[in-house]
Short mmCIF file of C-alpha atoms and ligand atoms in Angstrom, two decimals:
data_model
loop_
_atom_site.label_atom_id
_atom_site.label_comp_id
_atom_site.label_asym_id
_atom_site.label_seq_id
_atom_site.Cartn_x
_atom_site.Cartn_y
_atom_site.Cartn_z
CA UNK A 1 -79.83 110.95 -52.95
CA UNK A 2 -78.12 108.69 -50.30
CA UNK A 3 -80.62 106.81 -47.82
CA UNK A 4 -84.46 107.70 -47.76
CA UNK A 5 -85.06 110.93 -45.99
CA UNK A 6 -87.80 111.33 -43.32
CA UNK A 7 -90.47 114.43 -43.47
CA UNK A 8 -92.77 115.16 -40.43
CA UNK A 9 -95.54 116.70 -41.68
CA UNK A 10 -97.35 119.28 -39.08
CA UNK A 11 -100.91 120.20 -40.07
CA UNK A 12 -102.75 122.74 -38.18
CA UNK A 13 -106.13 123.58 -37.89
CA UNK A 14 -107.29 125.55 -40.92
CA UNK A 15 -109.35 125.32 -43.39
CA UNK A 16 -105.90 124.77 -46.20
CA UNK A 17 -105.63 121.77 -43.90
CA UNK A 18 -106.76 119.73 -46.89
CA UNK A 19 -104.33 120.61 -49.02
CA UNK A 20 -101.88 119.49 -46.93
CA UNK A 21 -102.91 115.84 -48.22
CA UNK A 22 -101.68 116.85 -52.00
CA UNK A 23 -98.16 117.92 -50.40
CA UNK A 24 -97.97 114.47 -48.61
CA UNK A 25 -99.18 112.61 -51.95
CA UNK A 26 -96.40 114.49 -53.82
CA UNK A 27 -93.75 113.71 -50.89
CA UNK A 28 -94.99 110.28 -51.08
CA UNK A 29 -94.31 110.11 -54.40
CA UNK A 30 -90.41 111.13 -54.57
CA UNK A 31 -89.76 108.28 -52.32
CA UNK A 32 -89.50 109.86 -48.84
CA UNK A 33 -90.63 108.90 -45.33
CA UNK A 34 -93.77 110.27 -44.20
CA UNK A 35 -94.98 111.07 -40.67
CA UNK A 36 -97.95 113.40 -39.82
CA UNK A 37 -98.73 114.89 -36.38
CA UNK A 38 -101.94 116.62 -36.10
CA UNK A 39 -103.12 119.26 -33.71
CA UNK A 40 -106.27 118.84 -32.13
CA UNK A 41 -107.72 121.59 -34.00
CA UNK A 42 -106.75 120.53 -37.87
CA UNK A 43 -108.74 116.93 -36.62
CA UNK A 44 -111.96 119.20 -36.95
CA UNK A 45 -110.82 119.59 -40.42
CA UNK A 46 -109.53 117.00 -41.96
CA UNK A 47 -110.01 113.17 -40.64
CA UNK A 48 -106.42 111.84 -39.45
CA UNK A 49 -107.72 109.29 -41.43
CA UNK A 50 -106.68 110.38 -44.69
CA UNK A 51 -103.43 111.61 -43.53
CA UNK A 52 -102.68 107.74 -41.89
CA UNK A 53 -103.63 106.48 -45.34
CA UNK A 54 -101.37 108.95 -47.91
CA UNK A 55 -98.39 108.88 -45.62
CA UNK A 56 -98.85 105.11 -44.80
CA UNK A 57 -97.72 105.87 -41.14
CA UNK A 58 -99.57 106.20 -38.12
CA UNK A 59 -100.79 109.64 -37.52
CA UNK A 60 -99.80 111.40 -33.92
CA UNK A 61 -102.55 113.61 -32.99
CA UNK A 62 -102.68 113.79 -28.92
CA UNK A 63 -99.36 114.10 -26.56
CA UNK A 64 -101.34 111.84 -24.14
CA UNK A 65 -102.55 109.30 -25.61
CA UNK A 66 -100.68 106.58 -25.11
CA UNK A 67 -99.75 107.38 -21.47
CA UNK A 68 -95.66 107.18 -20.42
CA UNK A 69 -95.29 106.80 -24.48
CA UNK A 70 -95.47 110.30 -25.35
CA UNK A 71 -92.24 111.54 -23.98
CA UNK A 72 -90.65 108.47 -26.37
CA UNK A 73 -92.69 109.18 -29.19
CA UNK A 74 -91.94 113.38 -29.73
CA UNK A 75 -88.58 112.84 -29.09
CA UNK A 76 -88.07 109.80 -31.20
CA UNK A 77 -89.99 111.62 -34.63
CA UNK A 78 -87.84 115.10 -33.71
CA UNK A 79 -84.89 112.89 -33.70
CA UNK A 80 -86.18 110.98 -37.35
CA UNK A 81 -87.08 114.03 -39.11
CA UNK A 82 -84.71 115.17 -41.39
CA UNK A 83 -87.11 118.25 -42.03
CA UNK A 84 -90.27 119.13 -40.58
CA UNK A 85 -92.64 121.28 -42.60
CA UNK A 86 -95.89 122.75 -41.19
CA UNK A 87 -98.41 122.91 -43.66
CA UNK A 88 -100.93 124.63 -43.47
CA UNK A 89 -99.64 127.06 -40.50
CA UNK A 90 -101.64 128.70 -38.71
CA UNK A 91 -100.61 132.29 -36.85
CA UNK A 92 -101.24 129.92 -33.40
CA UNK A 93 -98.62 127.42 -34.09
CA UNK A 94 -96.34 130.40 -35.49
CA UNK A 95 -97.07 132.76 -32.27
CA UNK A 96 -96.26 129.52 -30.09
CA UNK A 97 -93.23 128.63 -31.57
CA UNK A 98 -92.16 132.18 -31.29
CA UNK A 99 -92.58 132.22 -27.79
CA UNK A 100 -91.05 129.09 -26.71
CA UNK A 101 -94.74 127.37 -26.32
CA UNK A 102 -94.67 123.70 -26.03
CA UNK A 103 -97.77 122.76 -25.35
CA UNK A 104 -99.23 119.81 -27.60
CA UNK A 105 -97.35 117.39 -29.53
CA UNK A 106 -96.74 119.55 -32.52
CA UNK A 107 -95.19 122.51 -30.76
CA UNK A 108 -92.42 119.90 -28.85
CA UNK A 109 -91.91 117.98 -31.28
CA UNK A 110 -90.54 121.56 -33.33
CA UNK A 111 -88.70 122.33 -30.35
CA UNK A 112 -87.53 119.65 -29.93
CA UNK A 113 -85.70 118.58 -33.50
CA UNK A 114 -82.38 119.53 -34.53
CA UNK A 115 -83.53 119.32 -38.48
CA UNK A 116 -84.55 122.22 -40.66
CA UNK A 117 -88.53 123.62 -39.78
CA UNK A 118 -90.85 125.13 -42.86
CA UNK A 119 -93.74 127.08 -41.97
CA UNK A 120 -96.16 127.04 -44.83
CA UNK A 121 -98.91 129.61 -43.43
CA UNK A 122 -102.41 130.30 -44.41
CA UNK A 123 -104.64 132.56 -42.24
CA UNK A 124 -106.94 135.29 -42.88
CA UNK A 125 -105.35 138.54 -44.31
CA UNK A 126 -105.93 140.69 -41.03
CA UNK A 127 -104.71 138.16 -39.21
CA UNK A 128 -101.51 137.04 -41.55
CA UNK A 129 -100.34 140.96 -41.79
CA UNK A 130 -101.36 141.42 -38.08
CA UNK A 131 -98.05 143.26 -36.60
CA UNK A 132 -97.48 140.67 -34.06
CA UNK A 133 -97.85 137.89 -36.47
CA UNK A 134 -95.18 139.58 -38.66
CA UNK A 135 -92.97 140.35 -35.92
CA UNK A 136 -93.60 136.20 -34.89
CA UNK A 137 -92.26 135.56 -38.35
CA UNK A 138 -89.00 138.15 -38.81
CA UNK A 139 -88.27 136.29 -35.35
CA UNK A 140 -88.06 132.89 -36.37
CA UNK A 141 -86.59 134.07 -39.92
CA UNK A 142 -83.68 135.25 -37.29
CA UNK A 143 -83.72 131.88 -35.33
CA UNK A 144 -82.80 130.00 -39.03
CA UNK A 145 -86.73 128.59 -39.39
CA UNK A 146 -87.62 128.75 -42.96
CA UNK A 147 -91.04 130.53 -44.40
CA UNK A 148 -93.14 129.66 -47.87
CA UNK A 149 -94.50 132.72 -48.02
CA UNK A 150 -98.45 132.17 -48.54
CA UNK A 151 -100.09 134.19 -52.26
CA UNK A 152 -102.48 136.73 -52.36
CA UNK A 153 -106.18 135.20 -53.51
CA UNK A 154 -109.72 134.83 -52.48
CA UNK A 155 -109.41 133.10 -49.26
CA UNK A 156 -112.39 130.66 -47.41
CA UNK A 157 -113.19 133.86 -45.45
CA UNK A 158 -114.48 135.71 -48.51
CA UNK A 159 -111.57 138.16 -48.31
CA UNK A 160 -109.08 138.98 -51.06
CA UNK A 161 -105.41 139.38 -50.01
CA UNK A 162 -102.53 137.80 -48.84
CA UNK A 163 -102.93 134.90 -46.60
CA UNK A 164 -103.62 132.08 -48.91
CA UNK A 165 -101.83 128.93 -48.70
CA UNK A 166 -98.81 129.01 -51.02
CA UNK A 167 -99.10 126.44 -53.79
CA UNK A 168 -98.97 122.66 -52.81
CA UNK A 169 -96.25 121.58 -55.84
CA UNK A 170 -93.97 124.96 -54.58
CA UNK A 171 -94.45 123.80 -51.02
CA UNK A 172 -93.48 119.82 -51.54
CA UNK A 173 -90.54 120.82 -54.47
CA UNK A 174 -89.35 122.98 -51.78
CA UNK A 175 -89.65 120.10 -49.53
CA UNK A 176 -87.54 117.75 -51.52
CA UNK A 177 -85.38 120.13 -52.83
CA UNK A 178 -83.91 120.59 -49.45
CA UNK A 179 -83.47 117.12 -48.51
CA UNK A 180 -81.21 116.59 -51.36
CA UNK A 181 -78.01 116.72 -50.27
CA UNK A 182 -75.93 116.11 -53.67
CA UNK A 183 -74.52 120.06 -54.00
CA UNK A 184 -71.80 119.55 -56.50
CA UNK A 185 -72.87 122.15 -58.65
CA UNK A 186 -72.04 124.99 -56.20
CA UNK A 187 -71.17 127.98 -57.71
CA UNK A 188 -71.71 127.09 -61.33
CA UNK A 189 -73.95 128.67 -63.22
CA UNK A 190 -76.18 126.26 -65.63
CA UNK A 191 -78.00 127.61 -68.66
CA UNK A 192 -80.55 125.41 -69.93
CA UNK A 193 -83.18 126.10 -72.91
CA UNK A 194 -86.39 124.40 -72.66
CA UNK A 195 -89.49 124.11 -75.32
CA UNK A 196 -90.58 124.63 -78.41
CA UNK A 197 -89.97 127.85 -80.23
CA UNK A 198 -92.87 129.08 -82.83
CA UNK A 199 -92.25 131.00 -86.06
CA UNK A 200 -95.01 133.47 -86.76
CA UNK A 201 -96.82 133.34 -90.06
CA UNK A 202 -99.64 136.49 -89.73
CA UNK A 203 -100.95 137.97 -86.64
CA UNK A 204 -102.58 134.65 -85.70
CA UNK A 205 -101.15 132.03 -87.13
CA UNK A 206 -97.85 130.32 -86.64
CA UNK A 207 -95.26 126.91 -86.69
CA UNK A 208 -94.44 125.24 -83.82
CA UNK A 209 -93.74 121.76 -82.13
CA UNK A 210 -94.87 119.45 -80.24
CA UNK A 211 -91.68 119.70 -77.66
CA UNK A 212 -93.71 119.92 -74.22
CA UNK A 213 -90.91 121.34 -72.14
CA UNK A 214 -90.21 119.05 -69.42
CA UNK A 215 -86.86 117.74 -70.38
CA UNK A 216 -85.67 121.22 -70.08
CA UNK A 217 -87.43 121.92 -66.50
CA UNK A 218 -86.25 118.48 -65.49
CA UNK A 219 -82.72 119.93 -65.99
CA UNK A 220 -83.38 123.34 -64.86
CA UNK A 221 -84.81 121.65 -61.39
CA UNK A 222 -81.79 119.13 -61.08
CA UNK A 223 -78.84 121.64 -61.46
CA UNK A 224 -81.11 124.14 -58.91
CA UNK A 225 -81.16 120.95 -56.55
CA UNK A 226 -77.21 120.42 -56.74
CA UNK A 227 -76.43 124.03 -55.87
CA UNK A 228 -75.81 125.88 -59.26
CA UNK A 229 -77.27 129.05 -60.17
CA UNK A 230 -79.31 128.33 -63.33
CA UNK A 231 -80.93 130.21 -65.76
CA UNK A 232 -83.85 128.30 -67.83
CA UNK A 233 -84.90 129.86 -71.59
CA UNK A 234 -87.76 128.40 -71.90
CA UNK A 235 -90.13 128.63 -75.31
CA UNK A 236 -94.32 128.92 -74.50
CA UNK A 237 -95.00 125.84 -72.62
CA UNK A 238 -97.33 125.26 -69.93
CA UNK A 239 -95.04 124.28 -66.86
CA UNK A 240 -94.88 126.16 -64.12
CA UNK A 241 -92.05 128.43 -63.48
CA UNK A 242 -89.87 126.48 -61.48
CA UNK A 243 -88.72 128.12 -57.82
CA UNK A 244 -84.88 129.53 -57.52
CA UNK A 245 -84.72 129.85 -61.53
CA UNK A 246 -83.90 132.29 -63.08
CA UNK A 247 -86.69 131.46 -66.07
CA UNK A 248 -86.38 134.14 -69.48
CA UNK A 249 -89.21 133.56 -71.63
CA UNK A 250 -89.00 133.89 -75.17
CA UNK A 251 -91.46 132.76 -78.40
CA UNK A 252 -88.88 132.65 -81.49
CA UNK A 253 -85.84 131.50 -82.72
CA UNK A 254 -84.23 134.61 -82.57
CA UNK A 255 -85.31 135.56 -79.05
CA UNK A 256 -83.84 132.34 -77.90
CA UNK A 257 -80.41 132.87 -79.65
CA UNK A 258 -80.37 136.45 -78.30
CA UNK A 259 -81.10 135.29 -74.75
CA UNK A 260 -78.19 132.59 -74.77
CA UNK A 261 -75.87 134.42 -76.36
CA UNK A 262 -75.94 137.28 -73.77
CA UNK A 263 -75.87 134.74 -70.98
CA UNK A 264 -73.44 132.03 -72.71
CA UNK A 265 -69.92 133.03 -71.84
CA UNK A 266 -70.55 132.83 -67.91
CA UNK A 267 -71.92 130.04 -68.18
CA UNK A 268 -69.94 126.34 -66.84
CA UNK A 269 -72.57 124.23 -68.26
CA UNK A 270 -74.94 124.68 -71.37
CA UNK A 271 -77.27 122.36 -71.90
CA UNK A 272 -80.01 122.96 -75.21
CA UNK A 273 -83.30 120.90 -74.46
CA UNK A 274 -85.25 123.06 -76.67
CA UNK A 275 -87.09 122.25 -79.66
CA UNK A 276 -85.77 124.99 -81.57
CA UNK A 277 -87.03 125.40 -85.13
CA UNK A 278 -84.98 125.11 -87.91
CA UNK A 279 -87.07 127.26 -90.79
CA UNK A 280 -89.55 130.17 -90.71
CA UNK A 281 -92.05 131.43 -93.21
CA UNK A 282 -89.78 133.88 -95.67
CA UNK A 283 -92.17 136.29 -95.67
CA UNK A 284 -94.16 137.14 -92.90
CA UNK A 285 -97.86 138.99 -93.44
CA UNK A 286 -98.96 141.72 -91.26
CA UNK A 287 -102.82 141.32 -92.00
CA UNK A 288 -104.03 138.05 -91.69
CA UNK A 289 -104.37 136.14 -94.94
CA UNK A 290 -107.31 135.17 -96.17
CA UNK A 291 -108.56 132.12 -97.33
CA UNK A 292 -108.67 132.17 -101.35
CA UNK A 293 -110.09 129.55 -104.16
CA UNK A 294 -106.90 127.29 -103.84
CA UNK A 295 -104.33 126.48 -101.79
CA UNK A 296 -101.97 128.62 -100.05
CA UNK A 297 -97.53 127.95 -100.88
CA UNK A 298 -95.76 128.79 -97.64
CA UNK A 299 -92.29 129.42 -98.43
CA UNK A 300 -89.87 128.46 -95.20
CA UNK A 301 -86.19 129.75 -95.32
CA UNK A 302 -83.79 128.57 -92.91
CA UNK A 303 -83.41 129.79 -89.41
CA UNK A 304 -80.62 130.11 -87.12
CA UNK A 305 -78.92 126.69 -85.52
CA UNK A 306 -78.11 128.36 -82.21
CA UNK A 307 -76.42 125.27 -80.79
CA UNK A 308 -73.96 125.22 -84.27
CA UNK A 309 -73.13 128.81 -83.28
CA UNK A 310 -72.61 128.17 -79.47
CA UNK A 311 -70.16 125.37 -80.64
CA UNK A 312 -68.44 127.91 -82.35
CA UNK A 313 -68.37 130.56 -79.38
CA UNK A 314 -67.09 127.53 -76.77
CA UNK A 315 -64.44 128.45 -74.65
CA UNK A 316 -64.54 126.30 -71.51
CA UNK A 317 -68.06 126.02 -71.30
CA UNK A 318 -69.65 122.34 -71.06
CA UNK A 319 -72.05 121.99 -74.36
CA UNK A 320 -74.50 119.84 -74.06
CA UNK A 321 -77.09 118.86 -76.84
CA UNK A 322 -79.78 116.49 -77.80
CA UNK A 323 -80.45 114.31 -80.37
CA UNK A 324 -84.48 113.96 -81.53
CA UNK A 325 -84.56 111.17 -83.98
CA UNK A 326 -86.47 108.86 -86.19
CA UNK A 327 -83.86 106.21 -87.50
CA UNK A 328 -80.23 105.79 -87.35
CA UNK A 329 -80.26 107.20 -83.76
CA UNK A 330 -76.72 106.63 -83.00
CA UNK A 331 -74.99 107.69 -86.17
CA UNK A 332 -77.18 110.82 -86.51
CA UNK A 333 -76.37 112.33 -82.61
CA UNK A 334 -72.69 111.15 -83.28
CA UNK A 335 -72.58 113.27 -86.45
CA UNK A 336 -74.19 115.64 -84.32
CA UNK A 337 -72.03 116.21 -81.84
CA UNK A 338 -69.30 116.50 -84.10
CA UNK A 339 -70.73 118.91 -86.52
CA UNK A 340 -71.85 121.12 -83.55
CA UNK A 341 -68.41 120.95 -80.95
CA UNK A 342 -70.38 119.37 -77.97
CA UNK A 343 -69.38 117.59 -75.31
CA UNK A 344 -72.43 115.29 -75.00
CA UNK A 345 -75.25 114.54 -76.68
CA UNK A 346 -78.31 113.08 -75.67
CA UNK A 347 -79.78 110.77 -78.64
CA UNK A 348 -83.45 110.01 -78.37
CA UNK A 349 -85.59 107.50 -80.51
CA UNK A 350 -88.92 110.03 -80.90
CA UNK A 351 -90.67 107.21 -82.70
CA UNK A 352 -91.11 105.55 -78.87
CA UNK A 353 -95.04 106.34 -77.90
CA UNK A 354 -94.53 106.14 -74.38
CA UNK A 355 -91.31 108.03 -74.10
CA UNK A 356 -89.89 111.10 -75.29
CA UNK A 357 -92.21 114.44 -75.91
CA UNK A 358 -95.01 115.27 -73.70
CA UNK A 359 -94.10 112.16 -71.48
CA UNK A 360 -92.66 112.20 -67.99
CA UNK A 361 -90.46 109.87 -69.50
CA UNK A 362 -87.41 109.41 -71.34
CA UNK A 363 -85.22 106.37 -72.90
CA UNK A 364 -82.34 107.91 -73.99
CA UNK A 365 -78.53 107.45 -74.71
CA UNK A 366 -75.82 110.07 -73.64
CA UNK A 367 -72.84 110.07 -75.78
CA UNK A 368 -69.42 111.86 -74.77
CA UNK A 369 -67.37 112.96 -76.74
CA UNK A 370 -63.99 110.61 -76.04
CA UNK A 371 -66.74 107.91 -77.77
CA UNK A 372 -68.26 106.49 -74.63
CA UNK A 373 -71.91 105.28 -74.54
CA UNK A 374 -74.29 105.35 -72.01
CA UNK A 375 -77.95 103.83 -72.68
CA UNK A 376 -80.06 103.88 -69.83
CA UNK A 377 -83.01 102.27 -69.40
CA UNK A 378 -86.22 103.97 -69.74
CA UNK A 379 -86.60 106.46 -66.45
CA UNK A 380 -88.26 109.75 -65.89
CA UNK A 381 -86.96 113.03 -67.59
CA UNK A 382 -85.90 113.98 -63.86
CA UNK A 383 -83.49 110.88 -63.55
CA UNK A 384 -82.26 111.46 -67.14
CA UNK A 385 -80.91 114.58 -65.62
CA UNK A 386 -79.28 113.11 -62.47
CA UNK A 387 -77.77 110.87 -64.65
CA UNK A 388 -76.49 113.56 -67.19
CA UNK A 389 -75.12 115.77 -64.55
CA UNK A 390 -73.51 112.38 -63.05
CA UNK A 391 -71.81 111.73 -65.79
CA UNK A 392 -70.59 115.59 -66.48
CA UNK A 393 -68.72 115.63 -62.89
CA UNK A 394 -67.17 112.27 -63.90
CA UNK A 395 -65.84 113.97 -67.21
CA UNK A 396 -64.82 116.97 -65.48
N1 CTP B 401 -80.90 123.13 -82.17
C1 CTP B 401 -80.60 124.47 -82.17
N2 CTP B 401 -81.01 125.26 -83.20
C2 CTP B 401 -81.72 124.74 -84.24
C3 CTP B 401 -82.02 123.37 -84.24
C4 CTP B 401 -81.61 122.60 -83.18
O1 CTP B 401 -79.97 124.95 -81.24
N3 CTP B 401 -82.12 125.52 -85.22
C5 CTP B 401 -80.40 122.28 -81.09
C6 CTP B 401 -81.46 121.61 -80.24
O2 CTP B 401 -81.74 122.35 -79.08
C7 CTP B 401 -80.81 120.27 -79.88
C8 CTP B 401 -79.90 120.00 -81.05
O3 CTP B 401 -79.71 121.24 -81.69
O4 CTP B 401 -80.01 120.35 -78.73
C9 CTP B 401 -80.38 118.99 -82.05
O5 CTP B 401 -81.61 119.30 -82.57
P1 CTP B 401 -82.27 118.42 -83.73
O6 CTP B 401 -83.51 119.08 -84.20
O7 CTP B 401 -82.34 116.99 -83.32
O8 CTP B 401 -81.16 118.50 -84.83
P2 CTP B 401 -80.91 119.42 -86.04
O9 CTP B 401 -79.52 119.90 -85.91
O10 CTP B 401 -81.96 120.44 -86.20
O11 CTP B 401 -80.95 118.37 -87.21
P3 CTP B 401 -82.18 117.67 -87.97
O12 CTP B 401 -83.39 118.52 -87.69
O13 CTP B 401 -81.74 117.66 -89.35
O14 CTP B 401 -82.26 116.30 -87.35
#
């Protein structure tokens, strides 16, 4: 991302006006510019307070209150933003809006910006999936404003249905996601595997890893962000399904070789992040097995290496694998990448205790194939793939 982006944050006066604080915290967090302007209803809720605090800017709540400044001041933040997103939203703001209602300093400052507008609503079923509202919302669809459509859920009213406010993590990835104007990855598609895969034993018991997914969604998120169409195989981790992925799940080896192989050959880029495992019990028991006198002898036999037989199938596809190791991290990924025909491999010292598999982090070196090495520092798993995808354009 080129210079630090600017997000004014609208909150409006419901009772989700409280979670709008976790959206700021997150925005906060992936280094953008904060502003919040309150309506005079979402005060009631939530003290401006809080919102002056997280986004470490002064909070606009009232058009008037600094008298001859206000014209300045709703022009100057429509001119700053480089998105606004309203969050929560109620069906007031949206009806206004709709109608050309510029009445507080909320409303003007949305007419007044040039930048993209997010509506983030939350209301009360009836009210959400009231005609008028819906017709409020195809409008403004038509007029270019953007929606995050709200779930279905027990909402503060006591209802169940649709109204409540769509997830805070969708809402600020969305957020960023748009302000990131690196798109060179238009038009490719990306397939990325992601995870640990487990090898069944009996009905309940079975091998896995300790591979916690996130280098995978890291990569996954990061080729979404730069405009490619991606497709994530992901093994049974507990990460949310990322937004604008195509995610197919799988639980074995074979499941995961399957699923890239029928997606492989469109595919620009493959990248293999997955913690695939490399035996399986021979024999597998369809009762459980019981417990005996002595031990039990689990006999493994060898499993498919599905990035050895995508280095076989390569055409002009970009293979790209990784490199978990305990010693001799350099020679080992180099024989690696060799044995399997990739184009880059991503070596990574696993004996590290604050970096590699359930961290956020990752200290890792990227070797290419003409011999070049690239160790970067130790960064989080989402700057390991910026720099990875980086360095893939420069090769291209
Ligand atoms: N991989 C794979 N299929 C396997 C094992 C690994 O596709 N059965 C892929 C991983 O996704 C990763 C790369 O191969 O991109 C390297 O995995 P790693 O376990 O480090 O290497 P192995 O080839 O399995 O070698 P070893 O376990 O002996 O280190």
């Amino acid at each position: 991302m080129g210079e630090r982006k600017t997000v004014v944050v609208g909150v409006t006066g419901g009772v989700a006006a409280y979670k709008a604080l976790d959206v700021i915290s997150k925005l906060k967090k992936a280094d953008l510019d904060v502003h919040v302007i309150m309506t005079e209803h979402s005060t009631k809720f939530v003290n401006p307070l809080s919102f002056q605090s997280l986004s470490q800017n002064m909070v606009v709540t009232d058009m008037f209150a600094e008298p001859k400044a206000w014209e300045i001041q709703h022009i100057s933040l429509a001119k700053k933003a480089d998105l606004m997103l309203i969050v929560p939203a109620t069906v007031n703001i949206i009806g206004k809006v709709a109608n050309g209602i510029a009445d507080d300093m909320l409303s003007t400052t949305i007419m007044a910006t040039k930048a993209p507008v997010v509506f983030a609503p939350a209301a009360n079923t009836n009210m959400f999936l009231n005609p008028i509202v819906q017709n409020n919302i195809r409008k403004l669809r038509e007029y270019g404003y953007k929606f995050i459509d709200p779930d279905e859920g027990r909402l503060a009213c006591g209802d169940t249905g649709s109204g409540k406010l769509a997830d805070t993590k969708l809402i600020s990835d969305i957020a960023i996601s748009m302000l990131y104007d690196v798109k060179d990855l238009k038009g490719k598609k990306v397939l990325v595997t992601a995870g640990p895969t487990i090898a069944a034993i009996d009905p309940v018991r079975y091998i896995t890893n300790r591979s916690s997914g996130k280098m995978g969604y890291a990569i996954a998120e990061e080729a979404r962000d730069r405009g490619a169409d991606v497709i994530l195989v992901s093994g049974p981790c507990k990460l949310e399904k990322p937004f604008d992925v195509d995610v197919v799940n799988i639980s074995t080896n074979e499941e995961m070789l399957k699923a890239v192989e029928k997606h492989f050959e469109e595919s620009d880029i493959v990248i293999k992040a997955a913690a695939v495992a490399d035996y399986k019990p021979k024999t597998y028991s369809n009762e459980k097995i019981k417990k005996g006198e002595n031990g039990l002898n689990l006999e493994l036999e060898r499993d498919n290496d599905i990035l050895k037989k995508l280095g076989s199938m390569k055409k002009n596809q970009v293979l790209v694998g990784f490199a978990a190791e305990s010693h001799d991290l350099i020679n080992n990924a180099v024989a690696k990448l060799h044995n399997k025909n990739l184009d880059f491999i991503i070596a990574n010292d696993i004996t590290c205790s604050d970096t590699g598999f359930a961290s956020s982090d990752n200290k890792v070196t990227i070797l290419c194939r003409d011999g070049k090495n690239i160790s970067l520092p130790k960064m989080s798993k989402r700057m390991v793939a910026r720099e990875l995808f980086n360095l893939i354009n420069e090769k291209r």
